[in-house]
Tab-separated table of C-alpha atoms and ligand atoms in Angstrom:
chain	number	residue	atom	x	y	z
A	1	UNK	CA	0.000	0.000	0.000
A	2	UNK	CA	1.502	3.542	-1.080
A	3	UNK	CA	1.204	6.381	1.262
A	4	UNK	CA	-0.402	8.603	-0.377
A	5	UNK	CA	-0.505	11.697	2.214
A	6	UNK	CA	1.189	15.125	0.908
A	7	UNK	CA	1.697	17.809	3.095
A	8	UNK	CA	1.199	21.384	1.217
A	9	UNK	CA	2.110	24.360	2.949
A	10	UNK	CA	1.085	23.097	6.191
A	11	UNK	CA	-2.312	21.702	4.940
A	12	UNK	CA	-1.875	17.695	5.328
A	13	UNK	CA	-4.032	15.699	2.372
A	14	UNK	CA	-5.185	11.813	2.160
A	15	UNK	CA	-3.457	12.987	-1.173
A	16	UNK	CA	-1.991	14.462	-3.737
A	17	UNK	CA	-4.938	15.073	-6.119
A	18	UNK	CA	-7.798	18.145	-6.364
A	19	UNK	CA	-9.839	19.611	-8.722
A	20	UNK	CA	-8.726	22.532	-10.603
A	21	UNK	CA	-10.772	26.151	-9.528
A	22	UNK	CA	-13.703	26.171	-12.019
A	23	UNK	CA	-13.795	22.709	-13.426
A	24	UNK	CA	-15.693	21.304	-10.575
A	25	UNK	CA	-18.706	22.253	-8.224
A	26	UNK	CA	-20.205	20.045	-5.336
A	27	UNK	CA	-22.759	18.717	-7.679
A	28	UNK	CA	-19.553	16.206	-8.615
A	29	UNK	CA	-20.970	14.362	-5.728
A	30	UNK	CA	-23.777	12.612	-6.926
A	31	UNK	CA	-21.679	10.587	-9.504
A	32	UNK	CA	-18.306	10.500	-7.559
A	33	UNK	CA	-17.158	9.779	-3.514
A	34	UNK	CA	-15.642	13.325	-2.646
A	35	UNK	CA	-14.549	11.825	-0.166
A	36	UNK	CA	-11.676	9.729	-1.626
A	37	UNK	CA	-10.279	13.483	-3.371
A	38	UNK	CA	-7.457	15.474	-1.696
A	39	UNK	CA	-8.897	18.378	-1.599
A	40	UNK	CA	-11.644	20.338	-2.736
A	41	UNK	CA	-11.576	23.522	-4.534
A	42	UNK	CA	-14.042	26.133	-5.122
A	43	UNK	CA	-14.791	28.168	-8.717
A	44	UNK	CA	-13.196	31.588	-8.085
A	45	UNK	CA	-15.201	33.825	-5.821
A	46	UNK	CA	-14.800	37.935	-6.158
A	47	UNK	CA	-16.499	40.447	-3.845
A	48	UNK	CA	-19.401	41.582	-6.080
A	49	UNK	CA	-21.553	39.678	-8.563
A	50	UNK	CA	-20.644	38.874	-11.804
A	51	UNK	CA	-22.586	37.911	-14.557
A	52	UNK	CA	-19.485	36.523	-16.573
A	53	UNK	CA	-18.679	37.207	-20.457
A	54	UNK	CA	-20.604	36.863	-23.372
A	55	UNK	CA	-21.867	33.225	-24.961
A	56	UNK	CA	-20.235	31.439	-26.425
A	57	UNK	CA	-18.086	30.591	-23.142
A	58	UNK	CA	-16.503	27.341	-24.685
A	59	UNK	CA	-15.140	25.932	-27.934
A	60	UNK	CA	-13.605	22.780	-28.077
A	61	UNK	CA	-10.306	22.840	-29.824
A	62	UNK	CA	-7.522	20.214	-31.223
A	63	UNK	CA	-6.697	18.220	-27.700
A	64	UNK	CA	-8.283	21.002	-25.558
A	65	UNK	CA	-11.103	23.841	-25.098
A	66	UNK	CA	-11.013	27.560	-25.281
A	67	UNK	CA	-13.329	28.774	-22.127
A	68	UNK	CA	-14.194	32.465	-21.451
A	69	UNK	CA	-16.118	32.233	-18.835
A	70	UNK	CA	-15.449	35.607	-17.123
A	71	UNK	CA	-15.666	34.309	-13.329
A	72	UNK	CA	-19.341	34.555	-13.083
A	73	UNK	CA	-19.784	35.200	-9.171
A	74	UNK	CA	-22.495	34.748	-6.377
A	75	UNK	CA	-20.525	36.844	-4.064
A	76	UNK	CA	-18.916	36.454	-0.533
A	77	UNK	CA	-22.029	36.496	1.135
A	78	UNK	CA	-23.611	33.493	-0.747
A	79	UNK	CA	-20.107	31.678	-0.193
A	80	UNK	CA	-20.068	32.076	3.712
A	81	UNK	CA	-23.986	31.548	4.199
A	82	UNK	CA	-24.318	28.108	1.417
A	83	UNK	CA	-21.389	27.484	0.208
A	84	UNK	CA	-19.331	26.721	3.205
A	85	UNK	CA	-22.143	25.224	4.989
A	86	UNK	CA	-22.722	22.537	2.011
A	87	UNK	CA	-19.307	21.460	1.889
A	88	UNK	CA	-19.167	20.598	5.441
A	89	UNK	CA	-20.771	17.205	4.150
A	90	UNK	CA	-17.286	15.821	3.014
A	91	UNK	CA	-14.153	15.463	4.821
A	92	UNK	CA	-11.530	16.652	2.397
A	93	UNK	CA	-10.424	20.382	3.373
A	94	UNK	CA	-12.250	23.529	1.415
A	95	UNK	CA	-9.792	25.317	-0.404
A	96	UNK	CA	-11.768	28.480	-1.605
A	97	UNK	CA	-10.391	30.104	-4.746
A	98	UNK	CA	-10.596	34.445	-4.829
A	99	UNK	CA	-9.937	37.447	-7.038
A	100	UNK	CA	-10.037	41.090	-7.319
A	101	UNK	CA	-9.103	43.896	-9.412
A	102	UNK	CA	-6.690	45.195	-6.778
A	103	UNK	CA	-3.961	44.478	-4.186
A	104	UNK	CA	-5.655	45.986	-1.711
A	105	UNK	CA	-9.095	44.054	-2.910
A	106	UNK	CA	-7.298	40.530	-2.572
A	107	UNK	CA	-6.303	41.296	1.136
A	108	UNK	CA	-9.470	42.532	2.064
A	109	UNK	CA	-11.235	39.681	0.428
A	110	UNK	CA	-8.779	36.881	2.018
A	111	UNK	CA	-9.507	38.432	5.380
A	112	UNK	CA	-13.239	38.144	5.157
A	113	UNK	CA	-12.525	34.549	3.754
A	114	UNK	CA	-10.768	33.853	6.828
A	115	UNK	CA	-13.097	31.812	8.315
A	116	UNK	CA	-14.089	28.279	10.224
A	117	UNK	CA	-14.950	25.851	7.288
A	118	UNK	CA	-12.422	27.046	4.871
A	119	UNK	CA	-9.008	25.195	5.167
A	120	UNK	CA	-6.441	27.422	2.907
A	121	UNK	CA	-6.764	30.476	0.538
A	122	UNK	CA	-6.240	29.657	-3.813
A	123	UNK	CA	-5.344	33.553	-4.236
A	124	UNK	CA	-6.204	32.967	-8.553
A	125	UNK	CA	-3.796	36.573	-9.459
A	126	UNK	CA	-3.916	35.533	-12.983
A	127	UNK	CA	-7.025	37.588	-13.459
A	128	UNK	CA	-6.191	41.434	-14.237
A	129	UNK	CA	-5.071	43.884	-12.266
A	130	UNK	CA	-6.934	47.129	-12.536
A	131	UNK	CA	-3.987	49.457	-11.250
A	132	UNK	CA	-1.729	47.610	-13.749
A	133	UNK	CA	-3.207	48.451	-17.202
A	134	UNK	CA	-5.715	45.802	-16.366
A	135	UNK	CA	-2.697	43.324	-17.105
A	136	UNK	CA	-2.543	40.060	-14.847
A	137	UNK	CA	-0.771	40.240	-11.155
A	138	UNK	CA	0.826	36.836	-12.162
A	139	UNK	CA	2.640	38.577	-15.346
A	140	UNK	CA	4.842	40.606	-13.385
A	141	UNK	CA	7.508	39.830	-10.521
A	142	UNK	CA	6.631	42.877	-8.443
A	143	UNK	CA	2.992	43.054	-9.152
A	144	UNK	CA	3.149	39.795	-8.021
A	145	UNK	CA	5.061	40.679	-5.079
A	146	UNK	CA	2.879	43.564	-4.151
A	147	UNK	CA	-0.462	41.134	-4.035
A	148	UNK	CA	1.256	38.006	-1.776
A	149	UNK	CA	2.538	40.607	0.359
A	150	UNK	CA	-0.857	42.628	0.973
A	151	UNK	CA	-2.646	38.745	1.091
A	152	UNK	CA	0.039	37.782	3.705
A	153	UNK	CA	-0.643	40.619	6.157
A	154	UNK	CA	-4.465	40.081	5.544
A	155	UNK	CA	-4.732	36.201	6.679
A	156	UNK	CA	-3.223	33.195	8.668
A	157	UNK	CA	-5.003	31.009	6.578
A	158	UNK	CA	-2.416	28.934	4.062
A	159	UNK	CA	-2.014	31.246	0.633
A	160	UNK	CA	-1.494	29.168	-2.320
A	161	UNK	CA	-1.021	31.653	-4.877
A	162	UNK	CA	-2.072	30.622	-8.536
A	163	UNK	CA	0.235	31.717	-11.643
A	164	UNK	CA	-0.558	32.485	-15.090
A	165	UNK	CA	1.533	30.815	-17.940
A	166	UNK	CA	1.096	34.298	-19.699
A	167	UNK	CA	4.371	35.582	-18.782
A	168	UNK	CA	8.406	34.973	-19.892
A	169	UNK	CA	9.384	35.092	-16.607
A	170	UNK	CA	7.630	32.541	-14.278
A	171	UNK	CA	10.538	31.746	-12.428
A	172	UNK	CA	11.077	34.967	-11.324
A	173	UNK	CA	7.144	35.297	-10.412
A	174	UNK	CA	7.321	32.241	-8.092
A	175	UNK	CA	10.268	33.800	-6.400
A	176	UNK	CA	8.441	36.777	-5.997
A	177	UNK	CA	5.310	35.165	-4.909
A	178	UNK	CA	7.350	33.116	-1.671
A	179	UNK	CA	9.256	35.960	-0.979
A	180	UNK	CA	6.173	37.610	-0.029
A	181	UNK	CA	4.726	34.856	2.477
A	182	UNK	CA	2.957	32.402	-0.478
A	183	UNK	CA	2.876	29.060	1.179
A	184	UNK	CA	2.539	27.077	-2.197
A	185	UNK	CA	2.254	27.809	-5.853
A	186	UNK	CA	-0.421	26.590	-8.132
A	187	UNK	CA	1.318	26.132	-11.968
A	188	UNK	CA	-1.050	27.507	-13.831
A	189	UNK	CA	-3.827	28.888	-14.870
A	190	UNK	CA	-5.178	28.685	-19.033
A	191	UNK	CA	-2.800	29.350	-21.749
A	192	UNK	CA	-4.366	32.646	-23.263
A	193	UNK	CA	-5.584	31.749	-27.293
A	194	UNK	CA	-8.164	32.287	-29.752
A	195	UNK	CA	-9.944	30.034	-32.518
A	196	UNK	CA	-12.289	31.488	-35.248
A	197	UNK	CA	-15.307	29.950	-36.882
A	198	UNK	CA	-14.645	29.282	-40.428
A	199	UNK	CA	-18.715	29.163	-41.198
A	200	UNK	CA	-18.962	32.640	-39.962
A	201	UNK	CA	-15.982	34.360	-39.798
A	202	UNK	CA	-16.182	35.069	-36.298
A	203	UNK	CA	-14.568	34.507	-33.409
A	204	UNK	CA	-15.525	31.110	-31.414
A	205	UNK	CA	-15.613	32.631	-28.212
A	206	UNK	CA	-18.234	35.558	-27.097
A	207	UNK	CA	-15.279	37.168	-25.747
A	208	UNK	CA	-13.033	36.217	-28.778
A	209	UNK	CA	-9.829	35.564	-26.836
A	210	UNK	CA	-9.586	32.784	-23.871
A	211	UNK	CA	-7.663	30.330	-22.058
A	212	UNK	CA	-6.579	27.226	-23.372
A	213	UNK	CA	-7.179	23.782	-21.134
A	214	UNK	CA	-6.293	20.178	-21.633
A	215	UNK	CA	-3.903	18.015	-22.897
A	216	UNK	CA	-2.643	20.529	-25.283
A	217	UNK	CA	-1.412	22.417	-22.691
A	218	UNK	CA	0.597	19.657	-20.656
A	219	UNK	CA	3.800	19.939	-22.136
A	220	UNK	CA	4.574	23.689	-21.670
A	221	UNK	CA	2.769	23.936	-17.834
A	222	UNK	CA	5.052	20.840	-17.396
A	223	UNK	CA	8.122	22.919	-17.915
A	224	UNK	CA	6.988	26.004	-16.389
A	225	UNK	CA	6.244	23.612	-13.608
A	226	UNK	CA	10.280	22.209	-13.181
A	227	UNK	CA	10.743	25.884	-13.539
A	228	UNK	CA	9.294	27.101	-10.630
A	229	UNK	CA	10.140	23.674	-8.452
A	230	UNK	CA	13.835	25.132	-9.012
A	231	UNK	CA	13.805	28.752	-8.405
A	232	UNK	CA	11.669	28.320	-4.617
A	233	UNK	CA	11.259	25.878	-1.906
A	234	UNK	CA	7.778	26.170	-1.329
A	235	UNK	CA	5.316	23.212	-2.759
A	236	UNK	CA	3.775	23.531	-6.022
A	237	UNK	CA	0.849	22.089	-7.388
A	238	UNK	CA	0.658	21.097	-10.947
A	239	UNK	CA	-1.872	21.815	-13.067
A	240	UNK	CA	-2.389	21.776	-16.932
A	241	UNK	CA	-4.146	18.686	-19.361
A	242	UNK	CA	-3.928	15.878	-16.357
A	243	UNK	CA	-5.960	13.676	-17.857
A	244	UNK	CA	-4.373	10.509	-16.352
A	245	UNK	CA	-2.026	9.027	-13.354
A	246	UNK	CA	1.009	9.140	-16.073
A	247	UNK	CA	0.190	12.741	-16.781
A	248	UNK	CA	0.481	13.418	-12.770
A	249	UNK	CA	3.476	11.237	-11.863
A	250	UNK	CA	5.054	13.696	-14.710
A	251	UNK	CA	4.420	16.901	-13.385
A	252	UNK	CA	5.480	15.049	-9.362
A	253	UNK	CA	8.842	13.870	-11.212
A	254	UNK	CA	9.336	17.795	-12.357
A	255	UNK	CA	8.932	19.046	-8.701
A	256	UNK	CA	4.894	19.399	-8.454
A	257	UNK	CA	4.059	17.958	-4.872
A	258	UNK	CA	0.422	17.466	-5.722
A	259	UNK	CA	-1.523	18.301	-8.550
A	260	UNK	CA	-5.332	19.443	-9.697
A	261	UNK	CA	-7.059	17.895	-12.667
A	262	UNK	CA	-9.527	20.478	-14.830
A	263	UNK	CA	-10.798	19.973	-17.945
A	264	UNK	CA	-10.704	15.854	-18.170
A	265	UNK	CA	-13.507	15.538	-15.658
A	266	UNK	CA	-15.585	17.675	-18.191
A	267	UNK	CA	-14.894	13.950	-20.426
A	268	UNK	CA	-14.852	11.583	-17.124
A	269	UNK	CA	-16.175	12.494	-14.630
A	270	UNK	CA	-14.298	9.785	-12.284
A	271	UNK	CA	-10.846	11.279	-14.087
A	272	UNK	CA	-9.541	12.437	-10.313
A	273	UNK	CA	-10.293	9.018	-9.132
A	274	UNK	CA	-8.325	7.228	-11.827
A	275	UNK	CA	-5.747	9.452	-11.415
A	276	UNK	CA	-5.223	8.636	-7.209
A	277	UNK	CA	-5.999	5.208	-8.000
A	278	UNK	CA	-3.234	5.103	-10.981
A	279	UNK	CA	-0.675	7.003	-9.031
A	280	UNK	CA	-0.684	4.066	-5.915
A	281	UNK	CA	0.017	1.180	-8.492
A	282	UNK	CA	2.692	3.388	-10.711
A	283	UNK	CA	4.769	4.232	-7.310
A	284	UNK	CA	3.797	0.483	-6.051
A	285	UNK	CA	5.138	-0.439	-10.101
A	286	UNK	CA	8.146	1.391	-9.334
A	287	UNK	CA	9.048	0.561	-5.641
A	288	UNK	CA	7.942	3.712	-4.248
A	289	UNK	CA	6.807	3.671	-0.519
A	290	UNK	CA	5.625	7.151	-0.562
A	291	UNK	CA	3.938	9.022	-3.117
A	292	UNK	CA	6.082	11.628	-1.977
A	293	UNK	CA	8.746	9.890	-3.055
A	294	UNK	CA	7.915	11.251	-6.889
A	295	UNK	CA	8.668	14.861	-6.439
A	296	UNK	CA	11.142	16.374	-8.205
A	297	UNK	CA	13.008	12.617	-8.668
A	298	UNK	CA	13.460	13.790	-12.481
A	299	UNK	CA	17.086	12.288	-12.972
A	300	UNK	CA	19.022	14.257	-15.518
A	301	UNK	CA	22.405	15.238	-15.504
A	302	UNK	CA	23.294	18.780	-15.832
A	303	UNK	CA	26.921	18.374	-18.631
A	304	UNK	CA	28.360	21.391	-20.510
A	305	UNK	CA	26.304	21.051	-23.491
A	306	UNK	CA	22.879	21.061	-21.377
A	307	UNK	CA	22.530	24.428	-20.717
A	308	UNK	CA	19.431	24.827	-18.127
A	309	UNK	CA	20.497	28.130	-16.886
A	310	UNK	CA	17.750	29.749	-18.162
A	311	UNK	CA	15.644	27.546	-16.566
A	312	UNK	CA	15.955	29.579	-13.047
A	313	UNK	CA	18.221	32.490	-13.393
A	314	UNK	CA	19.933	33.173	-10.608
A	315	UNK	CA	18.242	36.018	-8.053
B	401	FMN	C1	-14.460	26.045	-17.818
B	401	FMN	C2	-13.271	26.469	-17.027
B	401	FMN	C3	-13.425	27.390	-15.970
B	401	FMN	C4	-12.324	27.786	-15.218
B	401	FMN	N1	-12.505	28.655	-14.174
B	401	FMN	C5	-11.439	28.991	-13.393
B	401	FMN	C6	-11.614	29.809	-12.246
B	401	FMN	O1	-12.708	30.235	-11.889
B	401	FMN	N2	-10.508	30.103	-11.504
B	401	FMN	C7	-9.256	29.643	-11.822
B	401	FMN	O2	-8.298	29.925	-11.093
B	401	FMN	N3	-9.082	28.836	-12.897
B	401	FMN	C8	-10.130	28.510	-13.672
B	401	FMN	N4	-9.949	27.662	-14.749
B	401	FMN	C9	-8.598	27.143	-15.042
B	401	FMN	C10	-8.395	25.780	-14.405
B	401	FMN	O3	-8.498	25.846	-13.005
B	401	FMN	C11	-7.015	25.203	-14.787
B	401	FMN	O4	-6.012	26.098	-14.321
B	401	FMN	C12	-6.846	25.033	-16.282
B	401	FMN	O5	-8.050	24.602	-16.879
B	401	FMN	C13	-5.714	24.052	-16.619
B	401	FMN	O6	-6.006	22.759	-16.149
B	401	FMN	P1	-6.651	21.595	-17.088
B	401	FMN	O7	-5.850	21.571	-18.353
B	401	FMN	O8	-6.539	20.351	-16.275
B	401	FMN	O9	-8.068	22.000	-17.339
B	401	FMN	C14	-11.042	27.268	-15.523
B	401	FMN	C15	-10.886	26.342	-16.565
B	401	FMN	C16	-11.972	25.946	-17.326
B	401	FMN	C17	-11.765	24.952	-18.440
């Protein structure tokens, strides 16, 4: 029997495997035992409601889908008065996932977060930031910076901070983020893209530009992934086209120390399940006591001709 327990930032999981903010919502539960997940993770709350972008929200794509959704949003009150109260039905911890347009909006909305029933913060700063030319937190080391810090003063809860893979410098991003007080980093967020209808001539999505999910997507997270696992020493959490336990003992082997699956539960809706289930027998397969025992254990060996420096720059 593998143990299968991760600790991430202080939060201890059964293990390493959650749904991805947005892909899943408690009504999961009537096909699949929440129970038997890591952790559970809410859609991304903000302060106000949001109606969310125009249709359509979703196109389907070669390996992957385009969404826009636009972070349609009850609200904080509906989250503390249903939300949190619902999810008190399973035993995996509540991660609740939150954005604003501000620095100062993230800190005030992680304090009022801060509350019995919700087990760490997902702070999602790949959404834009007003006081930034509406570009995203994540895109920028000290925008980045700024955010964590303002979010680290605000709660005691654990801050996992989410990136975008919209930027050239992640590395430098994650440093920024756990020099501020993040307590894990969740590698990434959707790929931004586009995709027009041929029929029409029009763009597929209502809001013509999106983010791009799914397998697609896998390779490059992956690397951003081994990016980030070198330049900090806080946990990350993978998370990019896992579809299956081979696509998660990948992103462990390149440094993740959990990850979330998103869009393959739109196709299977037990994907998480396989994927726990899949990643016991591969580190059983392999000899591995612990799934711990996965992360980071990439073997390659740096020679002259390999040049990974600009993998992690130095700070
Ligand atoms: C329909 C849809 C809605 C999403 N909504 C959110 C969201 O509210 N907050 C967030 O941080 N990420 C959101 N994401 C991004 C996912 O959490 C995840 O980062 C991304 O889809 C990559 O993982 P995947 O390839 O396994 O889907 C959404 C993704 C999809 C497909």
């Amino acid at each position: 029997m593998t143990d299968m327990t991760v600790n991430i930032g202080g939060l201890h999981l059964a293990n390493p495997v959650m749904p991805a903010s947005g892909t899943f919502a408690e009504g999961l539960g009537d096909v699949v035992d929440l129970n038997q997940i890591g952790a559970l993770v809410t859609k991304t709350v903000t302060r106000e409601l949001r109606a969310g972008n125009p249709l359509p929200r979703v196109a389907e794509v070669a390996s992957g889908m385009l969404n826009a959704i636009g972070i349609p949003s009850k609200g904080v009150p509906y989250l503390l008065e249903h939300t949190l109260a619902l999810y008190r039905q399973w035993a995996p911890p509540l991660v609740v996932s939150i954005s604003a347009p501000t620095a100062e909006g993230f800190a005030s909305l992680a304090a009022e977060i801060s509350v019995p029933g919700v087990a760490a913060i997902e702070a999602n700063i790949s959404c834009p930031n007003i006081e930034a030319d509406g570009r995203a937190f994540a895109m920028r080391p000290a925008t980045t910076e700024a955010v964590v810090r303002q979010m680290r003063a605000a709660t005691n809860l654990p801050l996992w901070v989410k990136l975008t893979p919209n930027t050239g410098e992640i590395a430098e991003v994650a440093r920024a983020a756990e020099a501020a007080g993040a307590d894990a980093l969740v590698v990434a967020n959707t790929i931004l893209a586009m995709a027009i209808d041929l029929q029409s001539f029009k763009p597929r999505l209502g809001n013509v530009m999106g983010g791009l999910s799914g397998p697609a997507v896998k390779p490059i997270v992956l690397r951003q992934v081994f990016q980030c696992a070198r330049a900090t020493r806080i946990p990350i959490i993978g998370c990019g086209g896992i579809s299956t336990a081979a696509d998660a003992a990948e992103y462990m082997l390149a440094g993740a120390s959990a990850v979330q699956v998103g869009t393959a539960t739109f196709l299977h809706a037990h994907a998480m399940i396989d994927v726990i289930e899949g990643l016991a027998r591969f580190c059983e397969a392999h000899g591995l006591p612990r799934v711990t025992d996965l992360i980071g254990a990439l073997k390659h060996e740096e020679s002259d001709e390999e040049d990974l420096s600009w993998v992690a720059p130095a700070p």
